[in-house]
């Protein structure tokens, strides 16, 4: 990974620690108290053993020391428990904050941005990558402070007793972080690649699972299974690479800690044998000093070893932070940002009017998708958008919905869309797309989404307007009829009409329709169109459609091609002149004729 990027990610991670609250400091405090209790425990043990073994004092002389020692055992357990609880709470608060920020950002960016990645990739970011930040805040950050304070405290205690032991501790201490850094240099890059492989696998698997019927029909099942197997193998290799680094790091740290303690033990052993005679300030090396320093030695290296053990948490967090930082710091154009307060609330009593002047719809990365174009949808007028696939019809609808940025002017009832309160604005829209989205739950919960307190009679009235009440009444559970994952339990036509009932619950003044009869049979198509005509009789409408024969009732038709309006007029006017509309209608007639011949044959 590029060093400047790594520094940027570490800086971003540290900026997020305020979400942990005081629990992060509490974790450090309990860790320090645990370290100090270990020093006191070593002192008491050394004092008791030196007095009994060397000074030959009776055990009764050390009653207070024994009581304090027994009291330290539960105290250390309580401190260790408190530290674990505080560290967990610290990480939990951070994860909740980041997840909330990610979901808020996705809501702010809108559907047009979210659809740019497979659902599995977003699931990986929200679940896996946020989860992998936990140990960085719960373990690594507190351990950095403890790895400085506890060894320093031990050095302050050891140097006045034996300067040679202090120098050995001081000289060997850097070996552990030095080799920890060397081993962990590639860990962040390995974790980043691991997350990339996981996102690829998640998105790949989710897309193939949703399209399983298509894969089976085109005999692509085995080929796609091999691709999933390949993606899984790549993820396995990345994971094993990360684990290998984690185990290597632990082994190296344990080795150098053991060697350092062994050097200290050899020094005291040879000193007691009389082969070494330095480091004791000419006071001699007593059993108390030897025991005290040797008991503190493992605790001197333990915070450094723990930091090394948790170093992979830092690498893991850096790998996870790359996509999270890019997403959370993604800057929107001002005209698609959700105005939380102070946005204009429109007066809808007169209906809805749209005036677009030199309107250019932009993507989130700044490229032009549609326009510049100009049109006027008057109060109560019904306008259709037609054109070849890729001409920009759906992009234009997304801009009017407030999901894509734009340049030029797009006025709703005389006010710029970018200045409106988006939530208030959307409450007066009825949107129906070509792919209806019903959620796991009952028919009642799906229709009453706009107002969860809606009564059964109101829900049934909306279903009746959408020409789907008969289907609901035929079910034993009625409005409680369950809709499963991926709209299981209803047909496409029924799902579209239930979605229409939900849209009608908005009591909208502006209908935005994106091929609302796509993929429907003729019976369902007529039912949906009939319901729409009744509902839109007093409202304005902008509809994208590929079925040109449905447009004879529209007031105006706008014909788009490559992002520009190339024709405009009524159905009869466009039908009388040569142009793209006439060509599209001729193509549609030829297709219908061919289909009729095939059905008769």
XYZ file of C-alpha atoms in Angstrom:
601
model
C 0.000 0.000 0.000
C 1.168 3.516 -0.767
C 2.703 5.080 2.379
C 0.887 8.395 1.973
C -2.435 6.542 1.664
C -1.620 4.454 4.737
C -0.853 7.596 6.765
C -4.092 9.147 5.553
C -6.067 6.069 6.599
C -4.406 5.942 10.037
C -5.188 9.628 10.531
C -8.819 9.003 9.543
C -9.053 6.063 11.952
C -7.712 8.157 14.819
C -10.222 10.902 14.069
C -13.060 8.432 14.587
C -11.999 7.501 18.130
C -14.129 10.270 19.630
C -17.103 7.978 18.909
C -15.752 5.628 21.609
C -16.492 8.238 24.269
C -14.800 8.001 27.673
C -14.692 4.191 27.440
C -11.410 4.381 25.525
C -9.780 6.335 28.364
C -11.414 4.004 30.871
C -9.812 1.023 29.138
C -6.392 2.662 29.457
C -7.002 3.538 33.117
C -7.932 -0.047 34.041
C -4.897 -1.311 32.111
C -2.576 1.024 34.023
C -4.081 -0.003 37.358
C -3.578 -3.653 36.387
C 0.078 -2.933 35.601
C 0.627 -1.133 38.909
C -1.025 -4.000 40.792
C 1.448 -6.406 39.159
C 4.371 -4.307 40.421
C 2.916 -4.333 43.940
C 2.302 -8.091 43.729
C 5.916 -8.761 42.655
C 7.168 -6.567 45.510
C 5.090 -8.420 48.104
C 6.128 -11.868 46.845
C 9.812 -10.901 46.734
C 9.652 -9.417 50.221
C 7.995 -12.536 51.700
C 10.377 -15.013 50.007
C 13.500 -12.994 50.815
C 12.459 -12.654 54.470
C 11.572 -16.322 54.939
C 14.422 -17.879 52.903
C 17.373 -15.509 53.381
C 16.575 -13.621 56.596
C 14.970 -16.706 58.215
C 12.144 -14.629 59.674
C 8.941 -16.278 60.934
C 5.914 -16.289 58.659
C 3.964 -14.316 61.239
C 6.090 -11.256 60.433
C 4.523 -11.127 56.972
C 0.819 -11.280 57.855
C 0.117 -7.871 56.321
C 1.972 -8.789 53.149
C -0.027 -12.040 52.881
C -3.324 -10.193 53.359
C -2.404 -7.608 50.729
C -1.292 -10.366 48.352
C -4.575 -12.230 48.784
C -6.469 -8.976 48.275
C -4.589 -8.281 45.014
C -5.754 -11.524 43.392
C -9.481 -10.608 43.207
C -8.555 -6.962 42.575
C -6.560 -7.943 39.465
C -9.445 -10.116 38.276
C -11.900 -7.239 38.729
C -9.577 -4.809 36.903
C -9.094 -7.266 34.031
C -12.868 -7.762 33.758
C -13.510 -4.015 33.885
C -10.896 -3.412 31.200
C -12.482 -6.013 28.896
C -15.948 -4.557 29.407
C -14.760 -0.997 28.801
C -12.818 -2.003 25.679
C -15.813 -3.898 24.287
C -18.113 -0.955 24.927
C -15.574 1.336 23.271
C -15.489 -0.790 20.115
C -19.253 -1.273 20.127
C -19.947 2.451 20.235
C -17.488 3.009 17.400
C -19.109 0.313 15.254
C -22.601 1.674 15.881
C -21.442 5.170 14.945
C -19.688 4.061 11.740
C -22.586 1.831 10.666
C -25.018 4.657 11.276
C -22.787 7.040 9.283
C -22.507 4.528 6.405
C -26.278 3.981 6.238
C -26.919 7.739 6.444
C -24.408 8.305 3.649
C -26.003 5.653 1.434
C -29.397 7.262 2.074
C -27.913 10.654 1.181
C -26.278 9.374 -2.004
C -29.505 7.731 -3.091
C -30.447 4.739 -5.229
C -28.648 5.928 -8.358
C -25.313 5.709 -6.518
C -26.072 2.509 -4.586
C -26.968 0.606 -7.758
C -23.422 1.171 -8.993
C -22.281 -1.761 -6.823
C -23.759 -5.209 -6.227
C -25.803 -5.597 -3.046
C -23.258 -8.108 -1.742
C -20.480 -5.487 -1.851
C -22.513 -3.062 0.251
C -23.285 -5.879 2.690
C -19.542 -6.546 2.995
C -18.846 -2.875 3.766
C -21.671 -2.459 6.299
C -21.102 -5.780 8.083
C -17.599 -7.200 7.643
C -15.491 -4.093 7.233
C -17.124 -2.141 10.048
C -16.796 -5.202 12.304
C -13.061 -5.361 11.597
C -12.575 -1.888 13.080
C -13.513 -3.166 16.543
C -10.124 -4.468 17.728
C -8.297 -1.354 16.544
C -10.219 0.768 19.069
C -10.890 -1.885 21.722
C -7.361 -3.356 21.757
C -4.718 -1.609 19.688
C -5.165 2.072 20.608
C -5.303 1.460 24.391
C -2.355 -0.931 24.117
C -0.153 1.734 22.491
C -0.473 3.867 25.645
C -0.039 0.886 27.970
C 3.035 -0.268 26.022
C 4.630 3.052 26.878
C 3.541 3.626 30.471
C 3.895 0.161 32.041
C 7.470 -0.615 30.800
C 8.493 2.913 31.744
C 7.087 2.411 35.259
C 8.974 -0.881 35.613
C 12.209 0.762 34.442
C 11.751 3.511 37.047
C 11.383 0.809 39.711
C 14.250 -1.448 38.472
C 17.028 1.099 37.786
C 17.455 2.195 41.441
C 17.828 -1.494 42.431
C 20.157 -2.705 39.638
C 21.337 -0.586 36.753
C 22.589 -3.598 34.745
C 19.134 -5.205 34.795
C 17.630 -1.870 33.791
C 20.028 -1.571 30.833
C 19.227 -5.133 29.693
C 15.497 -4.353 29.776
C 16.019 -1.015 28.034
C 18.283 -2.494 25.335
C 16.100 -5.494 24.505
C 12.756 -3.665 24.581
C 13.095 -2.130 21.065
C 13.617 -5.581 19.518
C 9.946 -6.452 19.933
C 8.359 -3.374 18.279
C 11.110 -3.351 15.623
C 10.367 -6.895 14.488
C 6.659 -6.283 14.947
C 6.872 -3.462 12.401
C 8.985 -5.539 10.016
C 6.566 -8.454 10.118
C 3.507 -6.214 9.902
C 4.661 -4.047 7.001
C 2.689 -6.103 4.471
C -0.246 -6.873 6.753
C -2.326 -3.801 5.828
C -1.937 -4.501 2.119
C -2.855 -8.161 2.670
C -5.989 -7.147 4.587
C -6.969 -4.634 1.912
C -6.679 -7.317 -0.764
C -8.624 -9.684 1.475
C -11.520 -7.221 1.759
C -11.437 -6.643 -1.986
C -11.673 -10.404 -2.566
C -14.530 -10.669 -0.046
C -16.479 -7.843 -1.691
C -15.957 -9.472 -5.090
C -17.121 -12.850 -3.789
C -20.149 -11.355 -2.001
C -21.298 -9.351 -5.021
C -20.606 -12.205 -7.432
C -22.486 -14.756 -5.338
C -25.473 -12.444 -4.688
C -25.892 -11.608 -8.383
C -25.668 -15.263 -9.432
C -28.073 -16.340 -6.715
C -30.666 -13.796 -7.845
C -30.242 -14.855 -11.475
C -30.206 -18.600 -10.832
C -33.194 -19.263 -13.100
C -31.539 -17.473 -16.014
C -28.265 -19.346 -15.484
C -30.074 -22.676 -15.471
C -32.063 -21.863 -18.599
C -28.920 -20.846 -20.491
C -26.991 -23.844 -19.176
C -24.472 -21.637 -17.389
C -24.807 -23.289 -14.002
C -21.538 -25.246 -14.069
C -19.534 -22.386 -15.588
C -20.771 -19.900 -12.963
C -20.154 -22.461 -10.199
C -16.520 -22.613 -11.351
C -16.275 -18.805 -11.282
C -17.671 -18.736 -7.726
C -15.217 -21.484 -6.814
C -12.392 -19.381 -8.281
C -13.516 -16.288 -6.315
C -13.817 -18.411 -3.154
C -10.322 -19.807 -3.671
C -8.930 -16.299 -4.097
C -10.628 -15.239 -0.869
C -9.253 -18.336 0.915
C -5.716 -17.540 -0.231
C -6.044 -13.920 0.893
C -7.404 -14.996 4.274
C -4.630 -17.541 4.788
C -2.063 -14.879 3.884
C -3.461 -12.600 6.605
C -3.515 -15.446 9.149
C 0.041 -16.435 8.233
C 1.227 -12.910 8.979
C -0.678 -12.859 12.277
C 0.853 -16.175 13.418
C 4.326 -15.173 12.232
C 4.036 -11.917 14.161
C 3.036 -13.730 17.363
C 5.842 -16.290 17.027
C 8.511 -13.617 16.454
C 7.322 -11.566 19.435
C 7.271 -14.582 21.762
C 10.761 -15.613 20.628
C 12.395 -12.238 21.300
C 10.560 -11.795 24.604
C 11.790 -15.237 25.744
C 15.372 -14.466 24.652
C 15.317 -11.139 26.515
C 14.043 -12.723 29.726
C 16.651 -15.480 29.352
C 19.464 -12.887 29.113
C 18.228 -11.277 32.321
C 18.006 -14.669 34.077
C 21.565 -15.550 32.963
C 22.838 -12.244 34.358
C 21.328 -12.883 37.790
C 22.386 -16.543 37.750
C 26.025 -15.748 37.068
C 25.878 -12.873 39.586
C 24.698 -15.245 42.333
C 27.476 -17.683 41.357
C 30.022 -14.880 41.720
C 31.049 -14.755 38.053
C 29.580 -11.292 37.480
C 30.045 -8.363 39.805
C 28.490 -5.228 38.356
C 25.180 -3.437 38.243
C 24.416 -3.535 41.967
C 25.748 -0.080 43.010
C 28.241 -2.009 45.275
C 25.372 -3.085 47.556
C 25.249 -6.678 46.382
C 22.441 -8.507 44.638
C 19.989 -9.861 47.198
C 17.368 -12.527 46.585
C 14.734 -9.790 46.854
C 16.238 -7.842 43.929
C 16.676 -10.932 41.754
C 13.150 -12.238 42.379
C 11.573 -8.782 42.060
C 13.277 -7.987 38.731
C 12.724 -11.479 37.263
C 9.014 -11.385 38.175
C 8.690 -7.939 36.596
C 10.585 -8.928 33.437
C 7.695 -10.840 31.799
C 5.349 -7.972 32.727
C 7.841 -5.513 31.192
C 7.628 -7.280 27.829
C 3.945 -8.261 28.083
C 2.500 -4.860 27.024
C 4.923 -4.812 24.063
C 3.944 -8.394 23.146
C 0.271 -7.504 23.479
C 0.788 -4.523 21.210
C 2.445 -6.833 18.703
C -0.401 -9.323 19.015
C -2.891 -6.529 18.382
C -0.777 -5.026 15.599
C -2.679 -7.124 13.075
C -5.815 -5.292 14.308
C -4.232 -2.083 13.033
C -3.451 -3.693 9.672
C -6.962 -5.118 9.554
C -8.493 -1.722 10.329
C -6.371 0.021 7.676
C -7.522 -2.529 5.100
C -11.153 -1.995 6.125
C -10.858 1.799 6.323
C -9.988 2.391 2.676
C -13.486 1.846 1.291
C -15.191 3.224 4.392
C -13.245 6.491 4.238
C -13.843 6.827 0.492
C -17.582 6.322 1.026
C -18.024 8.535 4.102
C -15.945 11.386 2.665
C -17.642 11.231 -0.742
C -18.812 14.755 -1.469
C -22.156 15.303 -3.154
C -23.079 18.098 -5.471
C -25.139 20.591 -3.516
C -28.285 19.919 -5.557
C -28.644 16.302 -4.485
C -27.729 16.667 -0.813
C -30.578 16.000 1.587
C -31.532 19.269 3.249
C -32.095 18.471 6.914
C -33.555 21.854 7.753
C -34.294 25.145 6.084
C -35.301 23.711 2.693
C -38.293 25.203 0.929
C -41.626 23.424 1.432
C -43.810 23.786 -1.646
C -47.482 24.681 -1.815
C -49.106 21.766 -3.637
C -52.726 22.936 -3.597
C -52.619 24.026 -7.245
C -50.906 20.841 -8.383
C -47.427 20.316 -9.799
C -45.481 22.141 -12.502
C -41.979 21.371 -13.791
C -39.921 23.828 -15.850
C -36.526 22.603 -17.083
C -34.226 25.137 -18.730
C -30.885 24.011 -20.217
C -31.042 21.058 -17.834
C -28.026 18.711 -17.847
C -28.235 15.631 -15.626
C -24.853 14.607 -14.198
C -23.516 11.421 -12.681
C -22.058 11.431 -9.158
C -18.548 11.489 -10.617
C -19.310 14.591 -12.696
C -19.890 13.168 -16.185
C -22.898 14.327 -18.196
C -25.680 11.773 -18.652
C -28.496 13.810 -20.231
C -28.941 17.208 -21.822
C -28.841 20.071 -21.923
C -32.588 20.047 -22.590
C -35.615 22.258 -21.879
C -39.283 21.343 -21.399
C -42.380 22.457 -19.499
C -44.814 20.168 -17.678
C -47.841 22.302 -16.829
C -50.288 21.917 -13.957
C -52.401 18.793 -14.556
C -50.562 17.925 -17.787
C -49.510 14.390 -18.702
C -46.162 14.138 -20.486
C -44.524 10.971 -21.846
C -40.802 10.325 -22.331
C -39.906 7.888 -25.102
C -36.704 6.956 -26.850
C -34.267 4.094 -27.478
C -32.617 2.302 -24.580
C -29.806 4.416 -23.120
C -31.280 7.719 -24.290
C -31.429 9.027 -20.692
C -35.096 8.664 -19.751
C -34.537 6.997 -16.375
C -31.647 9.364 -15.573
C -33.965 12.323 -16.104
C -36.517 10.796 -13.724
C -33.765 10.205 -11.132
C -32.794 13.881 -11.349
C -36.428 14.952 -10.810
C -36.625 12.570 -7.846
C -33.540 14.303 -6.413
C -31.193 11.324 -6.725
C -28.797 12.743 -9.338
C -27.061 16.150 -9.534
C -27.833 18.540 -12.356
C -26.700 21.730 -13.982
C -28.938 24.406 -15.397
C -32.401 25.015 -13.985
C -35.000 22.497 -12.777
C -37.907 24.306 -11.134
C -40.768 22.626 -9.280
C -43.702 25.007 -8.790
C -41.374 27.947 -9.366
C -38.584 26.823 -6.972
C -35.266 25.202 -7.785
C -35.230 21.514 -6.880
C -31.845 21.907 -5.141
C -33.424 24.407 -2.699
C -36.321 22.177 -1.659
C -36.774 20.146 1.492
C -36.348 16.736 -0.171
C -38.355 14.757 2.391
C -41.340 17.138 2.129
C -41.027 17.191 -1.657
C -41.058 13.405 -2.016
C -44.121 13.039 0.208
C -46.124 14.602 -2.643
C -44.730 12.335 -5.363
C -46.049 8.992 -6.533
C -43.311 6.901 -8.097
C -43.792 3.560 -9.815
C -40.897 1.818 -11.542
C -40.572 -1.074 -13.940
C -39.151 -3.328 -11.204
C -41.557 -3.175 -8.235
C -39.869 -3.556 -4.851
C -41.961 -5.203 -2.153
C -40.413 -5.943 1.209
C -40.538 -9.029 3.376
C -43.718 -8.699 5.428
C -47.449 -8.570 4.857
C -49.460 -6.920 2.086
C -50.749 -4.469 4.710
C -47.224 -3.383 5.787
C -46.152 -2.879 2.176
C -49.185 -0.771 1.185
C -49.207 1.229 4.428
C -45.492 2.084 4.208
C -46.240 5.791 3.781
C -48.411 5.743 6.935
C -47.982 2.718 9.250
C -51.081 3.809 11.227
C -53.304 3.431 8.166
C -56.472 1.429 8.899
C -57.530 -1.745 7.096
C -60.360 0.075 5.323
C -57.912 2.635 3.876
C -55.524 -0.108 2.756
C -58.358 -1.998 1.065
C -59.502 1.193 -0.679
C -56.008 1.663 -2.143
C -55.865 -1.982 -3.222
C -59.257 -1.551 -4.902
C -57.990 1.485 -6.820
C -55.029 -0.600 -7.956
C -57.352 -3.419 -9.156
C -55.778 -6.017 -6.848
C -58.239 -6.197 -3.941
C -59.902 -9.322 -5.374
C -56.610 -11.231 -5.131
C -56.109 -10.134 -1.516
C -59.633 -11.095 -0.481
C -59.165 -14.558 -1.963
C -56.333 -15.237 0.483
C -57.129 -16.802 3.859
C -54.975 -14.226 5.682
C -56.277 -11.275 3.665
C -54.184 -8.171 4.305
C -51.911 -10.303 6.486
C -50.914 -12.439 3.491
C -47.120 -12.783 3.729
C -44.764 -11.567 1.025
C -41.450 -13.396 1.192
C -37.920 -12.539 0.145
C -37.633 -11.336 -3.464
C -41.449 -10.891 -3.559
C -42.068 -14.616 -3.126
C -45.796 -15.421 -2.994
C -47.031 -12.943 -5.621
C -46.701 -12.704 -9.378
C -44.987 -9.802 -11.156
C -48.360 -8.317 -12.120
C -49.702 -8.603 -8.578
C -46.508 -7.108 -7.179
C -46.774 -4.177 -9.595
C -50.365 -3.486 -8.581
C -49.549 -3.734 -4.856
C -46.702 -1.277 -5.474
C -49.201 0.943 -7.300
C -51.544 0.825 -4.291
C -48.613 1.909 -2.112
C -47.853 4.797 -4.492
C -51.502 5.903 -4.502
C -51.323 6.217 -0.712
C -49.140 9.307 -1.174
C -52.126 11.321 -2.466
C -49.608 12.810 -4.875
C -49.880 15.820 -7.145
C -47.078 14.546 -9.383
C -46.795 11.014 -10.763
C -43.377 9.853 -11.963
C -43.669 6.535 -13.797
C -40.791 4.514 -15.212
C -42.300 1.951 -17.616
C -44.925 0.888 -15.063
C -46.308 -1.881 -17.313
C -42.974 -3.479 -18.272
C -42.939 -7.285 -17.981
C -46.727 -7.427 -17.432
C -49.194 -9.546 -19.349
C -51.981 -7.784 -21.237
C -54.563 -8.309 -18.451
C -52.253 -6.906 -15.723
C -51.162 -4.115 -18.048
C -54.719 -2.957 -18.650
C -55.509 -3.163 -14.920
C -52.494 -1.013 -14.001
C -53.157 1.548 -16.768
C -56.833 1.801 -15.817
C -55.916 2.399 -12.174
C -53.322 4.995 -13.152
C -55.737 6.914 -15.410
C -58.242 7.194 -12.569
C -55.609 8.205 -10.018
C -53.913 10.785 -12.264
C -57.051 12.535 -13.429
C -56.363 15.525 -11.143
C -52.556 15.274 -11.086
C -49.555 15.985 -13.285
C -47.656 13.047 -14.741
C -44.284 12.349 -16.330
C -44.115 8.798 -17.654
C -41.379 6.808 -19.351
C -42.844 4.180 -21.667
C -41.737 1.801 -24.393
C -45.310 0.931 -25.403
C -46.110 3.693 -27.872
C -49.732 2.623 -28.441
C -50.454 3.604 -24.799
C -49.526 7.234 -25.419
C -52.512 8.480 -27.435
C -54.019 9.869 -24.214
C -50.892 11.858 -23.259
C -50.925 15.649 -23.697
C -47.298 15.873 -24.847
C -44.660 13.361 -25.892
C -40.932 14.117 -25.588
C -38.692 11.944 -27.766
C -35.153 11.533 -26.399
C -32.129 10.265 -28.276
C -28.579 10.216 -26.861
C -29.591 12.530 -24.026
C -31.270 15.215 -26.160
C -34.917 15.980 -26.986
C -35.145 15.417 -30.732
C -38.946 15.649 -31.093
C -41.904 16.910 -29.091
C -45.652 17.097 -29.664
C -48.881 15.134 -29.281
C -49.298 11.540 -30.421
C -51.084 12.558 -33.648
C -48.591 15.352 -34.429
C -45.567 13.065 -34.078
C -47.294 10.332 -36.047
C -47.766 12.611 -39.051
C -44.099 13.591 -39.477
C -41.003 11.599 -40.291
C -38.701 11.134 -37.339
C -37.547 8.878 -34.558
C -41.036 8.493 -33.057
C -42.507 7.298 -36.341
C -39.568 4.956 -36.840
C -39.998 3.504 -33.340
C -43.700 2.978 -33.943
C -43.038 1.227 -37.268
C -40.521 -1.052 -35.553
C -43.052 -1.843 -32.830
C -45.741 -2.652 -35.399
C -43.375 -4.995 -37.250
C -42.526 -6.756 -33.991
C -46.199 -7.161 -33.059
C -46.961 -8.520 -36.532
C -44.183 -11.098 -36.251
C -45.418 -12.171 -32.838
C -48.976 -12.525 -34.141
C -47.786 -14.730 -37.001
C -45.826 -16.934 -34.620
C -48.819 -17.299 -32.299
C -51.096 -18.313 -35.206
C -48.578 -20.784 -36.556
